[in-house]
GROMACS .gro file of C-alpha atoms in nm:
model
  203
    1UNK     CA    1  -0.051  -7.213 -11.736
    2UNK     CA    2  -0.285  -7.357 -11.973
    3UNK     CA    3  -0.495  -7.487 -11.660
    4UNK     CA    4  -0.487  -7.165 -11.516
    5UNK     CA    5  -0.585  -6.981 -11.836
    6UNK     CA    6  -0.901  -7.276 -11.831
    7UNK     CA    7  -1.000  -7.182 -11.482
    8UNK     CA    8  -1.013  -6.838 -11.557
    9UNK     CA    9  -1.241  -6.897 -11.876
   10UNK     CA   10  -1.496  -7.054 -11.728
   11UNK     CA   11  -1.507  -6.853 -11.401
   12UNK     CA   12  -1.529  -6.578 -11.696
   13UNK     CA   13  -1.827  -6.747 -11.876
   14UNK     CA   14  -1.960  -6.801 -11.520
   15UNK     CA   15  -1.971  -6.440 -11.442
   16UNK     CA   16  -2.137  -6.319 -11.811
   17UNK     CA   17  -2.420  -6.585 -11.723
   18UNK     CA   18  -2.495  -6.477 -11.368
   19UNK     CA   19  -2.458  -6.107 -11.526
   20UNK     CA   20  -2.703  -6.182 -11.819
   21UNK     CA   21  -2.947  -6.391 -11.534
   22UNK     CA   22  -2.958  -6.081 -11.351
   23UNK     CA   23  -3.057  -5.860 -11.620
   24UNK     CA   24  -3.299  -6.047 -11.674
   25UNK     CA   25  -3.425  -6.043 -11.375
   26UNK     CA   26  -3.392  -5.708 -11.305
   27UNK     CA   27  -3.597  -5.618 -11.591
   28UNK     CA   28  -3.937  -5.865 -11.490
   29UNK     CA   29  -3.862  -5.638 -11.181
   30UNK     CA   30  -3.873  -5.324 -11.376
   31UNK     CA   31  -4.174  -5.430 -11.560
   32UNK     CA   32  -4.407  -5.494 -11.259
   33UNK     CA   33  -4.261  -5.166 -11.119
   34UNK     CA   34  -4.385  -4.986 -11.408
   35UNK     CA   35  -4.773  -5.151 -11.354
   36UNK     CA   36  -4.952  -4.825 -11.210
   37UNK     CA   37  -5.035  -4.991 -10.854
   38UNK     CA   38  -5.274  -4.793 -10.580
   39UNK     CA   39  -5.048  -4.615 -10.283
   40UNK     CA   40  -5.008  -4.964 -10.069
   41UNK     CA   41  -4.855  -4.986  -9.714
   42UNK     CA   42  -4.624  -5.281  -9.654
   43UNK     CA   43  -4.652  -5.475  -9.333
   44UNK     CA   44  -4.393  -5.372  -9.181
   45UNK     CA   45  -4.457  -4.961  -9.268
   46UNK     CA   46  -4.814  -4.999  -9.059
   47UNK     CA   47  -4.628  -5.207  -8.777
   48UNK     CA   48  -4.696  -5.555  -8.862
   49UNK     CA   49  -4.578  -5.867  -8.742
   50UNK     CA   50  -4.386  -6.144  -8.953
   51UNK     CA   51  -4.592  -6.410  -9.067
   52UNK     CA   52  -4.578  -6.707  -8.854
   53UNK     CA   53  -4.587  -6.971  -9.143
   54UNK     CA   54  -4.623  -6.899  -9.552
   55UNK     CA   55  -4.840  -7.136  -9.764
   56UNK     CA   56  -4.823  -7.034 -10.162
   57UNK     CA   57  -5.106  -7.003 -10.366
   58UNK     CA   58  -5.104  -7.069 -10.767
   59UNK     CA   59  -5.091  -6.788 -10.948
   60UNK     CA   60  -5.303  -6.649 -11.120
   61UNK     CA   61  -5.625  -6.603 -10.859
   62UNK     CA   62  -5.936  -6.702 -10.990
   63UNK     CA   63  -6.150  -6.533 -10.738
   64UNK     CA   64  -6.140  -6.213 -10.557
   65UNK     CA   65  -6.396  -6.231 -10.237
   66UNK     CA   66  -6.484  -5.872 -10.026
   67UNK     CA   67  -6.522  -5.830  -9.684
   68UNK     CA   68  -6.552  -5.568  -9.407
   69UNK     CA   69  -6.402  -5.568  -9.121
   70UNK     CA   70  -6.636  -5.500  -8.853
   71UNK     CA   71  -6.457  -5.256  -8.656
   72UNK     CA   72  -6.395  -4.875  -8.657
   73UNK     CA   73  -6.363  -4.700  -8.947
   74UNK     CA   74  -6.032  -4.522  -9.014
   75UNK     CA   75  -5.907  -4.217  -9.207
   76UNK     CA   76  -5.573  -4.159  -9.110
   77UNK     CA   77  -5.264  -4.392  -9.175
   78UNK     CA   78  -5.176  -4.373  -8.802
   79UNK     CA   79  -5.595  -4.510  -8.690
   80UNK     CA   80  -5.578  -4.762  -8.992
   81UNK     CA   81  -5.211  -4.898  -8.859
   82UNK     CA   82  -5.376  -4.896  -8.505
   83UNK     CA   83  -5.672  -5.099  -8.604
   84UNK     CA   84  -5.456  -5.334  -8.822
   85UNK     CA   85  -5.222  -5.450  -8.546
   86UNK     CA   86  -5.478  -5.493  -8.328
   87UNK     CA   87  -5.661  -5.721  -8.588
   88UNK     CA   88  -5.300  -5.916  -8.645
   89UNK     CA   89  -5.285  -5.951  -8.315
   90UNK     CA   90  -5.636  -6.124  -8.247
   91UNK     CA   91  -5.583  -6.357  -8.566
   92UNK     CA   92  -5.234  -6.458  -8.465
   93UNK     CA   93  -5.302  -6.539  -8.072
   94UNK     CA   94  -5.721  -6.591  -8.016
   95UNK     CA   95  -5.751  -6.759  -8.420
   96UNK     CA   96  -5.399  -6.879  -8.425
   97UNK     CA   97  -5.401  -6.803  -8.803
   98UNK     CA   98  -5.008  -6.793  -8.980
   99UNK     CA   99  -5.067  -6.376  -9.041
  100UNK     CA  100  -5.354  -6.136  -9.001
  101UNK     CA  101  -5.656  -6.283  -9.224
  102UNK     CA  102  -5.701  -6.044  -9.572
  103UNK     CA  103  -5.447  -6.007  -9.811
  104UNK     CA  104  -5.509  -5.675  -9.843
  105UNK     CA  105  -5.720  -5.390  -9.667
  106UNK     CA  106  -5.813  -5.084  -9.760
  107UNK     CA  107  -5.903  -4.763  -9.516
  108UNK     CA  108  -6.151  -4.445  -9.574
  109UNK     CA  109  -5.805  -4.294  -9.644
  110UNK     CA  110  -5.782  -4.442  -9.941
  111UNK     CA  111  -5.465  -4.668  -9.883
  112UNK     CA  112  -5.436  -5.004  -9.956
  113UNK     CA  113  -5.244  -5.204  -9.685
  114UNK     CA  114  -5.116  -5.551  -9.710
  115UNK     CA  115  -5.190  -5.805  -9.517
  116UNK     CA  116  -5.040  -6.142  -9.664
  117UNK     CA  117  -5.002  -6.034  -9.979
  118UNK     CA  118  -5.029  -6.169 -10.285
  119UNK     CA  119  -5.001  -6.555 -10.378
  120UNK     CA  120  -5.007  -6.602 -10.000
  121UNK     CA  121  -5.265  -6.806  -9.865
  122UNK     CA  122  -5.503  -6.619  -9.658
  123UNK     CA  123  -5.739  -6.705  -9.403
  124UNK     CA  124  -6.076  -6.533  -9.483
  125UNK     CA  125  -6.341  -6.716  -9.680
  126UNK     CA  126  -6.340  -7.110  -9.616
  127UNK     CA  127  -6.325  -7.277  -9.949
  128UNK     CA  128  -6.182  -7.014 -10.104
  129UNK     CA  129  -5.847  -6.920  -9.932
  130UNK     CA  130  -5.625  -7.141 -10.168
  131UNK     CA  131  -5.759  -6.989 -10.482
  132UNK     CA  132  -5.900  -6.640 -10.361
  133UNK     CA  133  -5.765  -6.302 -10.287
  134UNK     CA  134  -5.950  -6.151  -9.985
  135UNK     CA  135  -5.984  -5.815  -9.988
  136UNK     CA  136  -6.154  -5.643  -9.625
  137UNK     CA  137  -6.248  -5.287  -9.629
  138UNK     CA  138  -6.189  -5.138  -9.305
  139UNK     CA  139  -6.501  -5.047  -9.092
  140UNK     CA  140  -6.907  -5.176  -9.057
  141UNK     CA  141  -7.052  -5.137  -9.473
  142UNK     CA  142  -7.414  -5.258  -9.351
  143UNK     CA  143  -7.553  -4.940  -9.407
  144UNK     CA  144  -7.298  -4.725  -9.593
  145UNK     CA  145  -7.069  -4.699  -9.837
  146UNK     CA  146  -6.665  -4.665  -9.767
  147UNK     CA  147  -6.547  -4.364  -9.850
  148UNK     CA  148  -6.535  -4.299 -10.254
  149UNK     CA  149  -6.093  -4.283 -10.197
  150UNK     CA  150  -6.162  -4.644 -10.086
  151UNK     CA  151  -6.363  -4.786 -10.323
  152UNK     CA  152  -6.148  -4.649 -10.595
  153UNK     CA  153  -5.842  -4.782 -10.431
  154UNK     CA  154  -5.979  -5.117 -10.440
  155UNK     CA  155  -6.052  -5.098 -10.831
  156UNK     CA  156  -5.720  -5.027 -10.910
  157UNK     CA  157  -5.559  -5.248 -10.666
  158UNK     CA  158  -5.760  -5.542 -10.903
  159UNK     CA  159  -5.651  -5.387 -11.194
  160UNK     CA  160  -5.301  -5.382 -11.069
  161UNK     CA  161  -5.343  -5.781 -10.972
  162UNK     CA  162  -5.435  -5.870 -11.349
  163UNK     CA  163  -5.136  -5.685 -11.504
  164UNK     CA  164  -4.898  -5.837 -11.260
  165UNK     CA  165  -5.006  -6.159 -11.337
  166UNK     CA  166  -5.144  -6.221 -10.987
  167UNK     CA  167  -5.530  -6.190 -11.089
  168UNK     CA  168  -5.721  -6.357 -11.396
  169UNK     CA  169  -5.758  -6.135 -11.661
  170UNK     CA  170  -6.132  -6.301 -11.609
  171UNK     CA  171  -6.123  -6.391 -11.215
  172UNK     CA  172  -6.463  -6.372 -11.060
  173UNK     CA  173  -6.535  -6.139 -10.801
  174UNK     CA  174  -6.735  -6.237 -10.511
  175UNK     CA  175  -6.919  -6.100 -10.172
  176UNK     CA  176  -6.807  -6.352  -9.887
  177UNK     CA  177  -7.175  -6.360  -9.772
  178UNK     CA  178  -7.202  -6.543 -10.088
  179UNK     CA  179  -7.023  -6.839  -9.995
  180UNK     CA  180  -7.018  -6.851  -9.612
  181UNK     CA  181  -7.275  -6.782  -9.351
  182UNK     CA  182  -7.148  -6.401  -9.280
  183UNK     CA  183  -7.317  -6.096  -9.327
  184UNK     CA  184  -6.952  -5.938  -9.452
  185UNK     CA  185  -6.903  -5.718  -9.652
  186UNK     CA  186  -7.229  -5.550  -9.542
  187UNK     CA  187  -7.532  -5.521  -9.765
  188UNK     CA  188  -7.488  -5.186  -9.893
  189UNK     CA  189  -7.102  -5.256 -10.021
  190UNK     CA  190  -7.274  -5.550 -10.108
  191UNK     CA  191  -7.504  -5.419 -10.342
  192UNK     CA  192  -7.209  -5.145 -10.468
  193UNK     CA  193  -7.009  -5.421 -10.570
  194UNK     CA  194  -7.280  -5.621 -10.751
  195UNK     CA  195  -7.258  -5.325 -11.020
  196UNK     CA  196  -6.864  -5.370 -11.070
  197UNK     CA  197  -6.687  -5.564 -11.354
  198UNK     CA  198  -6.602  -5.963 -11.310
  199UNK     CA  199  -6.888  -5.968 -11.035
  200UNK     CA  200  -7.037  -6.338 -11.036
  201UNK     CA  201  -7.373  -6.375 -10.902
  202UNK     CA  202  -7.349  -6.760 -10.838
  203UNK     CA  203  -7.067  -6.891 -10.748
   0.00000   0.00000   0.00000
């Protein structure tokens, strides 16, 4: 009996800690829940594939770097999804990248939509994928501006990144024409990001 009474102590004290573990955990969940985060579509809500291999970044980013995408614009969930698998697609089989290239992107609609994600290495600014966050707005910026729903999208999508703990409170935010031979993210987004906080003009 006494072994029996023994057995069922510890599986007791097993099941408080494993409670108390989960609490725990439940609540870091709750917290970053409670971080007010843009409107974001998953992958798998705008019809994305699974990644084909994951490599981890450390966390927290030091550098945020903006793109465009070169291709249509889109203001609708259902033309931004249609673009995005088709952009999946050509990293995944003609660049034989792990996922589609951004972590994020972000349509005239004003969504945000995820590509890797965060802390996942990306595969959009050489030199800076393992310690970057690349961020493509969807369409041609050369000579315009995304739409004002985007632009204000992608502010709070950084501010969401520093009070998760995925961002610097003082990353630096880049153009990638800055530190690759591309004219992304198009002069004048260029130039409207060059007036935002965190920009670094050398990096």
């Amino acid at each position: 009996m006494s072994s029996l009474k023994h057995s069922l102590l510890l599986l007791f004290v097993c099941l408080v800690a494993m409670s108390a573990i989960a609490g725990a955990a439940g609540s870091g969940k709750g917290r970053k829940k409670g971080v007010a985060c843009p409107p974001t579509k998953l992958k798998r809500q705008w019809g994305g594939k699974p990644a084909r291999g994951i490599n981890y970044q450390l966390r927290p980013i030091r550098y945020v770097i903006i793109h465009h995408t070169v291709t249509a614009e889109c203001s609708s969930f259902i033309e931004c999804a249609d673009i995005l698998q088709g952009m999946q697609g050509y990293h995944q089989t003609e660049l034989n990248y792990f996922d589609i290239g951004y972590n994020f992107l972000i349509g005239n609609d004003g969504l945000v939509y995820e590509g890797t994600g965060w802390g996942v290495r990306g595969a959009h600014t050489y030199g800076y994928n393992g310690n970057g966050t690349g961020i493509a707005f969807i369409g041609n910026f050369v000579d315009k501006l995304p739409s004002e729903a985007a632009l204000n999208a992608c502010r709070k999508l950084l501010e969401c990144g520093v009070k998760l703990g995925e961002l610097r409170e003082d990353y630096d935010l880049i153009g990638a024409s800055q530190v690759i031979t591309t004219l992304s993210p198009g002069l004048t987004l260029y130039n409207e990001i060059q007036e935002w906080p965190h920009w670094l003009s050398n990096p």
